[in-house]
């Protein structure tokens, strides 16, 4: 049951609360550390969400949360609009490929899930690039002309 319950809970509840808390903390100027360092935003957000929890932890969120804290509201809005401008043609193109639609939709789901779970970090970027590479491979492999060896 945990495997079925954990991904949707993390995606819809934990990520959302981390995003809202980031916006609230940014408005109230509660970040104490250097927000351009790798783990500062996640750790301080975790402490805000779970103030009595003595353990160390991290509160990840969608990549827009860290952009908002670091660069502000306008940069976040522009980034989201650019993201949508790039993604909508990909989604439309996927719908127009009925023979490979299931494979492509699965890869898009993985890509969106990773983007939804990603913060701005090296490891998150690598995971997203790997999913994007897989998506592109599924798009291009059927069009490759491979030489076949004929048996004499």
PDB file of C-alpha atoms in Angstrom:
ATOM      1  CA  UNK A   1       0.000   0.000   0.000  1.00  0.00           C
ATOM      2  CA  UNK A   2       2.873   2.365   0.773  1.00  0.00           C
ATOM      3  CA  UNK A   3       4.134   2.144  -2.837  1.00  0.00           C
ATOM      4  CA  UNK A   4       0.684   3.082  -4.144  1.00  0.00           C
ATOM      5  CA  UNK A   5       0.065   5.830  -1.600  1.00  0.00           C
ATOM      6  CA  UNK A   6       3.457   7.536  -1.342  1.00  0.00           C
ATOM      7  CA  UNK A   7       3.998   9.026  -4.853  1.00  0.00           C
ATOM      8  CA  UNK A   8       0.587  10.765  -5.109  1.00  0.00           C
ATOM      9  CA  UNK A   9       0.856  12.011  -1.507  1.00  0.00           C
ATOM     10  CA  UNK A  10       4.328  13.420  -2.118  1.00  0.00           C
ATOM     11  CA  UNK A  11       3.326  14.990  -5.426  1.00  0.00           C
ATOM     12  CA  UNK A  12       0.002  16.548  -4.397  1.00  0.00           C
ATOM     13  CA  UNK A  13       0.451  17.230  -0.673  1.00  0.00           C
ATOM     14  CA  UNK A  14       4.114  17.505   0.274  1.00  0.00           C
ATOM     15  CA  UNK A  15       5.209  19.368  -2.841  1.00  0.00           C
ATOM     16  CA  UNK A  16       2.278  21.783  -2.567  1.00  0.00           C
ATOM     17  CA  UNK A  17       2.866  22.561   1.090  1.00  0.00           C
ATOM     18  CA  UNK A  18       6.574  23.103   0.381  1.00  0.00           C
ATOM     19  CA  UNK A  19       5.705  25.555  -2.393  1.00  0.00           C
ATOM     20  CA  UNK A  20       3.213  27.519  -0.282  1.00  0.00           C
ATOM     21  CA  UNK A  21       5.627  27.633   2.660  1.00  0.00           C
ATOM     22  CA  UNK A  22       8.402  28.950   0.405  1.00  0.00           C
ATOM     23  CA  UNK A  23       6.173  31.782  -0.811  1.00  0.00           C
ATOM     24  CA  UNK A  24       5.162  32.615   2.770  1.00  0.00           C
ATOM     25  CA  UNK A  25       8.739  32.525   4.073  1.00  0.00           C
ATOM     26  CA  UNK A  26       9.973  34.693   1.196  1.00  0.00           C
ATOM     27  CA  UNK A  27       7.275  37.323   1.867  1.00  0.00           C
ATOM     28  CA  UNK A  28       8.129  37.420   5.576  1.00  0.00           C
ATOM     29  CA  UNK A  29      11.928  37.361   4.945  1.00  0.00           C
ATOM     30  CA  UNK A  30      12.450  34.281   7.109  1.00  0.00           C
ATOM     31  CA  UNK A  31      15.333  32.702   5.195  1.00  0.00           C
ATOM     32  CA  UNK A  32      18.496  33.094   7.283  1.00  0.00           C
ATOM     33  CA  UNK A  33      21.089  31.317   5.167  1.00  0.00           C
ATOM     34  CA  UNK A  34      22.424  31.980   1.696  1.00  0.00           C
ATOM     35  CA  UNK A  35      19.470  30.991  -0.528  1.00  0.00           C
ATOM     36  CA  UNK A  36      21.811  30.413  -3.483  1.00  0.00           C
ATOM     37  CA  UNK A  37      23.487  27.477  -1.735  1.00  0.00           C
ATOM     38  CA  UNK A  38      22.259  23.997  -2.604  1.00  0.00           C
ATOM     39  CA  UNK A  39      20.332  22.773   0.489  1.00  0.00           C
ATOM     40  CA  UNK A  40      19.540  25.973   2.397  1.00  0.00           C
ATOM     41  CA  UNK A  41      16.023  26.554   1.032  1.00  0.00           C
ATOM     42  CA  UNK A  42      14.935  22.933   1.503  1.00  0.00           C
ATOM     43  CA  UNK A  43      16.283  22.661   5.052  1.00  0.00           C
ATOM     44  CA  UNK A  44      14.920  25.975   6.306  1.00  0.00           C
ATOM     45  CA  UNK A  45      11.534  25.259   4.724  1.00  0.00           C
ATOM     46  CA  UNK A  46      11.481  21.875   6.479  1.00  0.00           C
ATOM     47  CA  UNK A  47      12.156  23.570   9.823  1.00  0.00           C
ATOM     48  CA  UNK A  48       9.281  25.990   9.149  1.00  0.00           C
ATOM     49  CA  UNK A  49       6.851  23.173   8.276  1.00  0.00           C
ATOM     50  CA  UNK A  50       7.914  20.938  11.192  1.00  0.00           C
ATOM     51  CA  UNK A  51       9.072  23.395  13.898  1.00  0.00           C
ATOM     52  CA  UNK A  52       9.116  20.911  16.796  1.00  0.00           C
ATOM     53  CA  UNK A  53      10.784  18.141  14.827  1.00  0.00           C
ATOM     54  CA  UNK A  54      14.368  17.716  16.049  1.00  0.00           C
ATOM     55  CA  UNK A  55      15.571  15.632  13.117  1.00  0.00           C
ATOM     56  CA  UNK A  56      17.180  17.137  10.061  1.00  0.00           C
ATOM     57  CA  UNK A  57      15.133  16.968   6.890  1.00  0.00           C
ATOM     58  CA  UNK A  58      14.347  18.608   3.600  1.00  0.00           C
ATOM     59  CA  UNK A  59      11.154  19.976   2.072  1.00  0.00           C
ATOM     60  CA  UNK A  60      11.398  19.596  -1.702  1.00  0.00           C
ATOM     61  CA  UNK A  61       8.952  21.212  -4.091  1.00  0.00           C
ATOM     62  CA  UNK A  62       8.412  21.870  -7.768  1.00  0.00           C
ATOM     63  CA  UNK A  63      11.285  23.792  -9.379  1.00  0.00           C
ATOM     64  CA  UNK A  64       9.236  27.011  -9.391  1.00  0.00           C
ATOM     65  CA  UNK A  65       9.416  27.207  -5.586  1.00  0.00           C
ATOM     66  CA  UNK A  66      13.168  27.686  -5.514  1.00  0.00           C
ATOM     67  CA  UNK A  67      12.999  30.111  -8.441  1.00  0.00           C
ATOM     68  CA  UNK A  68      10.499  32.216  -6.497  1.00  0.00           C
ATOM     69  CA  UNK A  69      12.705  32.355  -3.410  1.00  0.00           C
ATOM     70  CA  UNK A  70      15.901  33.124  -5.324  1.00  0.00           C
ATOM     71  CA  UNK A  71      14.765  35.393  -8.146  1.00  0.00           C
ATOM     72  CA  UNK A  72      11.296  36.685  -7.280  1.00  0.00           C
ATOM     73  CA  UNK A  73       7.735  36.578  -8.529  1.00  0.00           C
ATOM     74  CA  UNK A  74       8.193  37.953 -12.063  1.00  0.00           C
ATOM     75  CA  UNK A  75      11.024  35.591 -12.954  1.00  0.00           C
ATOM     76  CA  UNK A  76       8.930  32.657 -11.695  1.00  0.00           C
ATOM     77  CA  UNK A  77       5.931  33.687 -13.815  1.00  0.00           C
ATOM     78  CA  UNK A  78       8.074  34.138 -16.929  1.00  0.00           C
ATOM     79  CA  UNK A  79       9.759  30.757 -16.341  1.00  0.00           C
ATOM     80  CA  UNK A  80       6.397  29.053 -16.002  1.00  0.00           C
ATOM     81  CA  UNK A  81       5.054  30.665 -19.196  1.00  0.00           C
ATOM     82  CA  UNK A  82       8.186  29.604 -21.121  1.00  0.00           C
ATOM     83  CA  UNK A  83       7.804  26.074 -19.693  1.00  0.00           C
ATOM     84  CA  UNK A  84       4.184  25.934 -20.916  1.00  0.00           C
ATOM     85  CA  UNK A  85       5.119  27.300 -24.353  1.00  0.00           C
ATOM     86  CA  UNK A  86       7.665  24.490 -24.718  1.00  0.00           C
ATOM     87  CA  UNK A  87       5.473  21.718 -23.271  1.00  0.00           C
ATOM     88  CA  UNK A  88       2.149  22.350 -25.094  1.00  0.00           C
ATOM     89  CA  UNK A  89       3.478  21.567 -28.598  1.00  0.00           C
ATOM     90  CA  UNK A  90       5.097  18.390 -27.247  1.00  0.00           C
ATOM     91  CA  UNK A  91       1.783  17.285 -25.743  1.00  0.00           C
ATOM     92  CA  UNK A  92      -0.087  18.096 -28.975  1.00  0.00           C
ATOM     93  CA  UNK A  93       2.489  16.217 -31.038  1.00  0.00           C
ATOM     94  CA  UNK A  94       2.187  13.193 -28.759  1.00  0.00           C
ATOM     95  CA  UNK A  95      -1.561  13.105 -29.318  1.00  0.00           C
ATOM     96  CA  UNK A  96      -0.993  12.958 -33.083  1.00  0.00           C
ATOM     97  CA  UNK A  97       1.028   9.702 -32.896  1.00  0.00           C
ATOM     98  CA  UNK A  98      -1.523   6.949 -32.263  1.00  0.00           C
ATOM     99  CA  UNK A  99       0.861   4.053 -32.884  1.00  0.00           C
ATOM    100  CA  UNK A 100       3.300   5.131 -30.146  1.00  0.00           C
ATOM    101  CA  UNK A 101       1.012   7.229 -27.987  1.00  0.00           C
ATOM    102  CA  UNK A 102       1.131   4.960 -24.914  1.00  0.00           C
ATOM    103  CA  UNK A 103       4.949   4.923 -24.794  1.00  0.00           C
ATOM    104  CA  UNK A 104       5.166   8.642 -25.288  1.00  0.00           C
ATOM    105  CA  UNK A 105       2.470   9.446 -22.708  1.00  0.00           C
ATOM    106  CA  UNK A 106       4.239   7.243 -20.169  1.00  0.00           C
ATOM    107  CA  UNK A 107       7.504   9.100 -20.792  1.00  0.00           C
ATOM    108  CA  UNK A 108       5.757  12.460 -20.565  1.00  0.00           C
ATOM    109  CA  UNK A 109       4.224  11.383 -17.266  1.00  0.00           C
ATOM    110  CA  UNK A 110       7.682  10.453 -15.940  1.00  0.00           C
ATOM    111  CA  UNK A 111       9.103  13.749 -17.193  1.00  0.00           C
ATOM    112  CA  UNK A 112       6.329  15.815 -15.590  1.00  0.00           C
ATOM    113  CA  UNK A 113       6.573  13.830 -12.366  1.00  0.00           C
ATOM    114  CA  UNK A 114      10.317  14.455 -12.182  1.00  0.00           C
ATOM    115  CA  UNK A 115       9.854  18.148 -12.931  1.00  0.00           C
ATOM    116  CA  UNK A 116       7.156  18.304 -10.274  1.00  0.00           C
ATOM    117  CA  UNK A 117       9.450  16.667  -7.739  1.00  0.00           C
ATOM    118  CA  UNK A 118      12.582  18.584  -8.729  1.00  0.00           C
ATOM    119  CA  UNK A 119      14.348  21.477  -7.173  1.00  0.00           C
ATOM    120  CA  UNK A 120      17.143  23.371  -8.835  1.00  0.00           C
ATOM    121  CA  UNK A 121      20.046  20.982  -8.365  1.00  0.00           C
ATOM    122  CA  UNK A 122      22.577  18.980 -10.315  1.00  0.00           C
ATOM    123  CA  UNK A 123      21.002  15.594  -9.515  1.00  0.00           C
ATOM    124  CA  UNK A 124      17.487  16.779 -10.414  1.00  0.00           C
ATOM    125  CA  UNK A 125      18.770  18.158 -13.707  1.00  0.00           C
ATOM    126  CA  UNK A 126      20.409  14.828 -14.548  1.00  0.00           C
ATOM    127  CA  UNK A 127      17.185  12.901 -13.852  1.00  0.00           C
ATOM    128  CA  UNK A 128      15.154  15.269 -16.006  1.00  0.00           C
ATOM    129  CA  UNK A 129      17.721  15.124 -18.834  1.00  0.00           C
ATOM    130  CA  UNK A 130      17.669  11.305 -18.704  1.00  0.00           C
ATOM    131  CA  UNK A 131      13.854  11.253 -18.960  1.00  0.00           C
ATOM    132  CA  UNK A 132      13.993  13.804 -21.803  1.00  0.00           C
ATOM    133  CA  UNK A 133      16.636  11.716 -23.601  1.00  0.00           C
ATOM    134  CA  UNK A 134      14.410   8.635 -23.265  1.00  0.00           C
ATOM    135  CA  UNK A 135      11.447  10.580 -24.686  1.00  0.00           C
ATOM    136  CA  UNK A 136      13.516  11.785 -27.654  1.00  0.00           C
ATOM    137  CA  UNK A 137      14.853   8.259 -28.230  1.00  0.00           C
ATOM    138  CA  UNK A 138      11.320   6.859 -28.410  1.00  0.00           C
ATOM    139  CA  UNK A 139      10.449   9.587 -30.920  1.00  0.00           C
ATOM    140  CA  UNK A 140      13.454   9.025 -33.181  1.00  0.00           C
ATOM    141  CA  UNK A 141      14.219   5.278 -33.069  1.00  0.00           C
ATOM    142  CA  UNK A 142      11.371   4.264 -35.431  1.00  0.00           C
ATOM    143  CA  UNK A 143      12.745   6.617 -38.084  1.00  0.00           C
ATOM    144  CA  UNK A 144      16.303   5.258 -38.054  1.00  0.00           C
ATOM    145  CA  UNK A 145      17.238   3.307 -41.169  1.00  0.00           C
ATOM    146  CA  UNK A 146      19.364   0.405 -40.047  1.00  0.00           C
ATOM    147  CA  UNK A 147      21.349  -1.686 -42.507  1.00  0.00           C
ATOM    148  CA  UNK A 148      20.270  -5.282 -42.427  1.00  0.00           C
ATOM    149  CA  UNK A 149      22.652  -8.113 -43.048  1.00  0.00           C
ATOM    150  CA  UNK A 150      21.312 -10.523 -45.632  1.00  0.00           C
ATOM    151  CA  UNK A 151      22.306 -14.128 -45.270  1.00  0.00           C
ATOM    152  CA  UNK A 152      23.687 -15.607 -48.476  1.00  0.00           C
TER     153      UNK A 152
END
